[in-house]
């Protein structure tokens, strides 16, 4: 049976790669899996958007907090 | 094809990428990029790891990608191109940093911009805490704290900089003195030093010369001080960068620094 879901170590690696660089990792994972594992591609894409959003919000909060 | 491969050789553990079942062989030409078939190869050959390597440390990632990834050449080429494109600004920045430093060291050698040695100013102690610098071209002098260090920039503005630090003097200048300019007329000179009516310039007198001073604040913190002194059309200026004190790790409060700066400015004399 085709395993079309992120799980276990693979999921962890996808999260780590996206935390380091969500744009590049998201792009690579999505286009790598788009045709053969569309669900995985979507999940990886979702993770990259979540991480990107969190990092942007975190940066805004940090800038507001350190503003003197 | 992938499904049939997976049916023939069901994986022991779908989520593990480290186990290599003996019976499972990837089919030639097959895009091997699923979790279960990745069990058949070492972790560094899996697409997920290659992506991780590209993201974390791209030189290794690029090598692994070209060696083990079964992606289209166009994709590999595009990824390589964009990653290598990123090197260009790094090389430029590196060259700029080391280039500038290299240029400065050559410049120092050629122009004698050595700490506490000046071509244009003769500096001698007047007491235990202050030293007097005399500029022979314009016949003016002023004093600075003896414990501080200076660099004569040896430029046409007779610029000289002072710092309380003993190391990397050129990079840690906090007070500058220079012949700011020689104006076309005294009126224009006065208009300029008055700030054209803008700002909080205070009119003062230094050794009988018309002068103005101003304290500039940035985000409610004292950032810069300056004193402009007019001798006819000649405009001399003392500038102090208070914001640099913290930046350069100089332990001195604003009031102490202001005292030193204003004492330097007020010591200006025509010889």
CSV table of C-alpha atoms in Angstrom, one decimal:
chain,number,residue,atom,x,y,z
A,1,UNK,CA,0.0,0.0,0.0
A,2,UNK,CA,1.4,3.4,-1.0
A,3,UNK,CA,2.3,5.4,2.1
A,4,UNK,CA,1.1,8.9,1.3
A,5,UNK,CA,1.2,10.4,4.7
A,6,UNK,CA,4.0,12.1,6.6
A,7,UNK,CA,4.8,10.1,9.7
A,8,UNK,CA,7.6,9.3,12.1
A,9,UNK,CA,11.1,10.4,11.3
A,10,UNK,CA,10.2,11.7,7.9
A,11,UNK,CA,7.7,14.1,9.5
A,12,UNK,CA,10.3,15.2,12.0
A,13,UNK,CA,12.8,15.9,9.2
A,14,UNK,CA,10.2,17.9,7.2
A,15,UNK,CA,9.5,20.0,10.3
A,16,UNK,CA,13.2,20.6,10.9
A,17,UNK,CA,13.9,21.5,7.3
A,18,UNK,CA,11.0,23.9,7.3
A,19,UNK,CA,12.1,25.6,10.5
A,20,UNK,CA,15.5,26.3,9.0
A,21,UNK,CA,14.2,27.5,5.7
A,22,UNK,CA,10.5,27.2,5.1
A,23,UNK,CA,10.5,28.7,1.7
A,24,UNK,CA,13.2,26.5,0.2
A,25,UNK,CA,12.2,23.4,2.1
A,26,UNK,CA,8.5,23.9,1.3
A,27,UNK,CA,9.3,24.3,-2.4
A,28,UNK,CA,11.5,21.3,-2.6
A,29,UNK,CA,9.3,18.9,-0.6
A,30,UNK,CA,6.2,20.0,-2.5
A,31,UNK,CA,7.5,19.7,-6.0
A,32,UNK,CA,9.4,16.5,-5.1
A,33,UNK,CA,6.2,14.8,-3.9
A,34,UNK,CA,3.6,16.6,-5.9
A,35,UNK,CA,3.0,13.8,-8.5
A,36,UNK,CA,3.9,10.7,-6.6
A,37,UNK,CA,2.7,11.5,-3.1
A,38,UNK,CA,0.2,14.4,-3.4
A,39,UNK,CA,-1.0,14.1,0.3
A,40,UNK,CA,2.6,14.3,1.5
A,41,UNK,CA,3.2,17.2,-0.7
A,42,UNK,CA,0.2,19.0,0.7
A,43,UNK,CA,1.2,18.2,4.3
A,44,UNK,CA,4.7,19.4,3.7
A,45,UNK,CA,3.4,22.6,2.1
A,46,UNK,CA,1.0,23.2,5.0
A,47,UNK,CA,3.9,22.8,7.4
A,48,UNK,CA,6.0,25.3,5.5
A,49,UNK,CA,3.2,27.8,5.6
A,50,UNK,CA,2.6,27.3,9.3
A,51,UNK,CA,6.3,27.7,10.1
A,52,UNK,CA,6.6,30.7,7.8
A,53,UNK,CA,3.6,32.4,9.5
A,54,UNK,CA,4.8,31.6,13.0
A,55,UNK,CA,8.3,33.0,12.1
A,56,UNK,CA,6.8,36.2,10.7
A,57,UNK,CA,4.5,36.7,13.7
A,58,UNK,CA,7.4,35.9,16.0
A,59,UNK,CA,9.6,38.5,14.3
A,60,UNK,CA,6.9,41.2,14.5
A,61,UNK,CA,6.4,40.4,18.3
A,62,UNK,CA,10.1,40.5,18.8
A,63,UNK,CA,10.4,43.9,17.0
A,64,UNK,CA,7.6,45.3,19.0
A,65,UNK,CA,9.0,44.0,22.3
A,66,UNK,CA,12.5,45.4,21.6
A,67,UNK,CA,11.3,48.8,20.3
A,68,UNK,CA,12.5,51.6,22.7
B,1,UNK,CA,5.2,0.1,-10.4
B,2,UNK,CA,5.8,1.5,-7.0
B,3,UNK,CA,2.7,-0.1,-5.7
B,4,UNK,CA,3.6,-3.5,-7.1
B,5,UNK,CA,7.0,-3.2,-5.6
B,6,UNK,CA,5.5,-2.4,-2.3
B,7,UNK,CA,3.0,-5.3,-2.6
B,8,UNK,CA,5.7,-7.8,-3.4
B,9,UNK,CA,7.9,-6.7,-0.6
B,10,UNK,CA,5.9,-5.2,2.2
B,11,UNK,CA,8.1,-3.0,4.4
B,12,UNK,CA,8.8,-4.0,8.0
B,13,UNK,CA,8.4,-0.5,9.3
B,14,UNK,CA,6.9,2.2,7.1
B,15,UNK,CA,8.1,5.1,9.2
B,16,UNK,CA,11.7,4.1,9.6
B,17,UNK,CA,14.2,5.2,7.0
B,18,UNK,CA,17.1,3.3,8.5
B,19,UNK,CA,16.0,-0.4,8.0
B,20,UNK,CA,17.1,-2.1,4.8
B,21,UNK,CA,15.0,-5.1,4.1
B,22,UNK,CA,17.1,-7.7,2.2
B,23,UNK,CA,14.4,-8.6,-0.3
B,24,UNK,CA,13.4,-5.2,-1.5
B,25,UNK,CA,15.2,-3.9,-4.6
B,26,UNK,CA,14.3,-0.6,-6.3
B,27,UNK,CA,13.3,-1.0,-9.9
B,28,UNK,CA,15.6,0.7,-12.4
B,29,UNK,CA,14.3,4.1,-13.5
B,30,UNK,CA,11.8,4.2,-10.7
B,31,UNK,CA,11.5,7.5,-8.8
B,32,UNK,CA,12.4,6.2,-5.4
B,33,UNK,CA,11.0,8.8,-3.1
B,34,UNK,CA,8.6,7.2,-0.7
B,35,UNK,CA,9.1,6.3,2.9
B,36,UNK,CA,8.9,2.6,2.4
B,37,UNK,CA,11.3,2.3,-0.5
B,38,UNK,CA,13.6,4.7,1.3
B,39,UNK,CA,14.1,1.8,3.7
B,40,UNK,CA,16.2,0.2,1.0
B,41,UNK,CA,18.8,2.9,0.9
B,42,UNK,CA,21.0,4.6,3.5
B,43,UNK,CA,19.5,7.7,5.0
B,44,UNK,CA,21.9,10.1,3.2
B,45,UNK,CA,20.6,8.9,-0.1
B,46,UNK,CA,16.9,9.5,0.6
B,47,UNK,CA,15.2,12.6,-0.9
B,48,UNK,CA,14.0,13.8,2.5
B,49,UNK,CA,17.6,13.9,3.8
B,50,UNK,CA,18.9,15.5,0.7
B,51,UNK,CA,16.3,18.3,1.0
B,52,UNK,CA,17.3,18.7,4.7
B,53,UNK,CA,21.0,18.8,3.7
B,54,UNK,CA,20.2,21.5,1.0
B,55,UNK,CA,18.4,23.6,3.5
B,56,UNK,CA,20.8,23.2,6.4
B,57,UNK,CA,24.1,23.2,4.6
B,58,UNK,CA,23.7,23.6,0.9
B,59,UNK,CA,27.1,22.5,-0.4
B,60,UNK,CA,26.7,19.1,1.0
B,61,UNK,CA,23.1,19.1,-0.1
B,62,UNK,CA,24.0,19.9,-3.6
B,63,UNK,CA,26.6,17.1,-3.8
B,64,UNK,CA,24.1,14.6,-2.4
B,65,UNK,CA,21.4,15.9,-4.8
B,66,UNK,CA,23.5,15.4,-7.9
B,67,UNK,CA,24.8,12.1,-6.7
B,68,UNK,CA,21.8,10.4,-5.3
B,69,UNK,CA,18.5,12.3,-6.0
B,70,UNK,CA,16.5,10.9,-8.9
B,71,UNK,CA,14.9,14.3,-9.7
B,72,UNK,CA,14.7,15.8,-13.1
B,73,UNK,CA,17.9,17.5,-14.3
B,74,UNK,CA,16.0,20.7,-14.8
B,75,UNK,CA,15.0,20.8,-11.1
B,76,UNK,CA,18.5,20.0,-10.0
B,77,UNK,CA,19.9,22.7,-12.3
B,78,UNK,CA,17.5,25.3,-11.0
B,79,UNK,CA,18.2,24.5,-7.4
B,80,UNK,CA,21.9,24.6,-8.0
B,81,UNK,CA,21.7,27.8,-9.9
B,82,UNK,CA,19.7,29.6,-7.2
B,83,UNK,CA,21.9,28.4,-4.4
B,84,UNK,CA,25.1,29.3,-6.3
B,85,UNK,CA,23.6,32.7,-7.1
B,86,UNK,CA,23.6,33.3,-3.3
B,87,UNK,CA,27.4,33.0,-3.2
B,88,UNK,CA,27.8,36.2,-5.3
B,89,UNK,CA,26.6,38.7,-2.7
B,90,UNK,CA,28.6,36.8,0.0
B,91,UNK,CA,31.8,37.1,-2.1
B,92,UNK,CA,31.1,40.8,-2.6
B,93,UNK,CA,30.4,41.4,1.0
B,94,UNK,CA,33.6,39.5,2.0
B,95,UNK,CA,35.6,41.4,-0.5
B,96,UNK,CA,34.2,44.7,0.7
B,97,UNK,CA,35.0,44.0,4.3
B,98,UNK,CA,38.5,42.6,3.8
B,99,UNK,CA,39.0,44.9,0.9
B,100,UNK,CA,38.1,48.0,2.9
B,101,UNK,CA,40.3,46.9,5.8
B,102,UNK,CA,43.1,46.1,3.4
B,103,UNK,CA,42.7,49.5,1.7
B,104,UNK,CA,42.8,51.2,5.1
B,105,UNK,CA,46.0,49.5,6.1
B,106,UNK,CA,47.6,50.5,2.9
B,107,UNK,CA,46.2,54.0,3.3
B,108,UNK,CA,47.6,54.2,6.8
B,109,UNK,CA,51.0,53.2,5.6
B,110,UNK,CA,51.0,55.7,2.8
B,111,UNK,CA,49.4,58.5,4.7
B,112,UNK,CA,50.9,58.0,8.2
B,113,UNK,CA,47.4,57.6,9.8
B,114,UNK,CA,49.0,56.1,12.8
B,115,UNK,CA,47.6,56.5,16.2
B,116,UNK,CA,48.9,59.5,18.2
B,117,UNK,CA,51.1,60.6,15.4
B,118,UNK,CA,50.1,63.6,13.3
B,119,UNK,CA,51.4,65.4,10.3
B,120,UNK,CA,49.1,68.3,10.5
B,121,UNK,CA,48.8,68.7,14.3
B,122,UNK,CA,51.5,69.2,16.9
B,123,UNK,CA,50.2,67.8,20.1
B,124,UNK,CA,51.9,68.3,23.5
B,125,UNK,CA,50.7,67.9,27.1
B,126,UNK,CA,49.8,71.0,29.0
B,127,UNK,CA,49.2,69.4,32.3
B,128,UNK,CA,48.7,65.9,33.7
B,129,UNK,CA,45.3,65.4,32.2
B,130,UNK,CA,45.1,67.5,29.0
B,131,UNK,CA,47.1,67.8,25.8
B,132,UNK,CA,47.0,70.7,23.3
B,133,UNK,CA,46.9,70.2,19.5
B,134,UNK,CA,48.1,73.0,17.3
B,135,UNK,CA,47.3,73.1,13.6
B,136,UNK,CA,50.1,74.9,11.8
B,137,UNK,CA,48.2,75.6,8.6
B,138,UNK,CA,45.2,77.4,10.2
B,139,UNK,CA,47.0,78.5,13.4
B,140,UNK,CA,44.4,77.1,15.6
B,141,UNK,CA,44.6,74.9,18.7
B,142,UNK,CA,42.4,73.0,21.0
B,143,UNK,CA,42.8,70.6,23.9
B,144,UNK,CA,41.9,66.9,24.4
B,145,UNK,CA,42.2,64.5,27.3
B,146,UNK,CA,45.7,63.2,27.6
B,147,UNK,CA,44.5,59.7,28.3
B,148,UNK,CA,42.7,59.6,25.0
B,149,UNK,CA,44.1,58.6,21.6
B,150,UNK,CA,43.8,60.2,18.2
B,151,UNK,CA,44.1,59.7,14.5
B,152,UNK,CA,45.0,62.4,12.1
B,153,UNK,CA,43.0,61.6,8.9
B,154,UNK,CA,45.5,63.6,6.9
B,155,UNK,CA,42.9,65.0,4.6
B,156,UNK,CA,42.2,68.4,3.2
B,157,UNK,CA,39.7,69.0,6.0
B,158,UNK,CA,42.4,68.8,8.6
B,159,UNK,CA,40.2,66.2,10.2
B,160,UNK,CA,41.4,64.6,13.4
B,161,UNK,CA,39.5,62.0,15.6
B,162,UNK,CA,39.7,61.2,19.3
B,163,UNK,CA,38.7,58.1,21.3
B,164,UNK,CA,39.2,57.0,24.9
B,165,UNK,CA,40.0,53.5,23.6
B,166,UNK,CA,43.5,52.2,23.0
B,167,UNK,CA,42.6,49.5,20.5
B,168,UNK,CA,41.4,49.8,16.9
B,169,UNK,CA,41.5,53.6,17.3
B,170,UNK,CA,40.5,54.4,13.8
B,171,UNK,CA,37.3,52.4,14.1
B,172,UNK,CA,36.4,53.8,17.6
B,173,UNK,CA,36.6,57.5,17.1
B,174,UNK,CA,33.8,59.3,19.0
B,175,UNK,CA,34.9,63.0,18.7
B,176,UNK,CA,36.0,64.6,15.5
B,177,UNK,CA,37.5,68.0,14.8
B,178,UNK,CA,37.7,69.4,11.3
B,179,UNK,CA,37.8,72.5,9.1
B,180,UNK,CA,34.3,71.9,8.0
B,181,UNK,CA,34.5,74.3,5.1
B,182,UNK,CA,35.4,77.8,4.0
B,183,UNK,CA,32.3,79.6,2.9
B,184,UNK,CA,31.9,82.1,0.1
B,185,UNK,CA,30.8,84.7,2.5
B,186,UNK,CA,30.4,85.3,6.2
B,187,UNK,CA,26.6,85.6,5.8
B,188,UNK,CA,26.4,82.2,4.2
B,189,UNK,CA,28.6,80.8,6.9
B,190,UNK,CA,26.4,82.2,9.6
B,191,UNK,CA,23.2,81.0,8.0
B,192,UNK,CA,24.6,77.5,7.9
B,193,UNK,CA,25.9,77.3,11.4
B,194,UNK,CA,22.6,78.9,12.6
B,195,UNK,CA,20.9,75.9,11.0
B,196,UNK,CA,18.8,78.1,8.7
B,197,UNK,CA,16.5,78.7,11.6
B,198,UNK,CA,15.6,75.0,11.9
B,199,UNK,CA,16.4,72.9,14.9
B,200,UNK,CA,17.6,73.9,18.4
B,201,UNK,CA,20.9,75.6,17.7
B,202,UNK,CA,22.1,77.6,20.6
B,203,UNK,CA,24.3,80.6,19.9
B,204,UNK,CA,27.4,80.8,22.0
B,205,UNK,CA,30.8,82.4,21.9
B,206,UNK,CA,34.1,80.5,22.0
B,207,UNK,CA,37.3,82.6,22.4
B,208,UNK,CA,35.4,85.6,21.0
B,209,UNK,CA,34.3,83.7,17.9
B,210,UNK,CA,30.7,83.3,16.9
B,211,UNK,CA,29.6,79.7,17.5
B,212,UNK,CA,26.6,77.5,17.7
B,213,UNK,CA,26.0,74.2,19.5
B,214,UNK,CA,23.3,71.6,19.3
B,215,UNK,CA,22.4,68.3,21.0
B,216,UNK,CA,20.6,65.8,18.7
B,217,UNK,CA,18.4,63.2,20.2
B,218,UNK,CA,17.3,59.9,18.6
B,219,UNK,CA,14.5,58.0,20.1
B,220,UNK,CA,14.8,60.1,23.3
B,221,UNK,CA,18.5,59.3,23.7
B,222,UNK,CA,21.3,61.7,23.1
B,223,UNK,CA,22.8,60.7,19.8
B,224,UNK,CA,25.1,63.5,18.6
B,225,UNK,CA,26.6,66.7,19.8
B,226,UNK,CA,28.2,69.4,17.7
B,227,UNK,CA,29.8,72.8,18.0
B,228,UNK,CA,30.4,75.0,15.0
B,229,UNK,CA,32.8,77.8,15.3
B,230,UNK,CA,33.1,80.7,12.8
B,231,UNK,CA,36.2,82.7,12.1
B,232,UNK,CA,35.0,84.9,9.3
B,233,UNK,CA,34.3,82.5,6.4
B,234,UNK,CA,36.2,79.7,8.0
B,235,UNK,CA,33.9,77.1,9.7
B,236,UNK,CA,35.4,74.8,12.2
B,237,UNK,CA,33.4,72.0,13.8
B,238,UNK,CA,33.6,69.6,16.7
B,239,UNK,CA,31.3,66.5,16.3
B,240,UNK,CA,30.6,63.9,18.9
B,241,UNK,CA,28.8,60.7,18.4
B,242,UNK,CA,27.3,59.8,21.8
B,243,UNK,CA,25.5,56.8,20.4
B,244,UNK,CA,28.9,55.3,19.5
B,245,UNK,CA,29.9,55.1,23.2
B,246,UNK,CA,27.6,52.1,23.9
B,247,UNK,CA,28.3,50.6,20.5
B,248,UNK,CA,32.0,50.7,21.0
B,249,UNK,CA,31.8,49.4,24.6
B,250,UNK,CA,33.1,52.7,26.1
B,251,UNK,CA,32.1,52.9,29.7
B,252,UNK,CA,31.2,56.6,30.2
B,253,UNK,CA,27.9,58.2,30.9
B,254,UNK,CA,26.4,60.9,28.7
B,255,UNK,CA,27.1,63.7,31.2
B,256,UNK,CA,30.7,62.8,31.6
B,257,UNK,CA,31.1,62.6,27.8
B,258,UNK,CA,29.4,66.0,27.3
B,259,UNK,CA,31.7,67.6,29.9
B,260,UNK,CA,34.8,66.4,28.0
B,261,UNK,CA,33.3,67.4,24.6
B,262,UNK,CA,32.4,70.9,25.6
B,263,UNK,CA,35.8,71.4,27.4
B,264,UNK,CA,37.5,70.4,24.1
B,265,UNK,CA,35.3,72.8,22.1
B,266,UNK,CA,35.7,75.6,24.6
B,267,UNK,CA,39.5,75.2,24.5
B,268,UNK,CA,39.5,76.3,20.8
B,269,UNK,CA,41.9,79.2,20.2
B,270,UNK,CA,43.4,81.2,17.4
B,271,UNK,CA,47.1,81.2,17.8
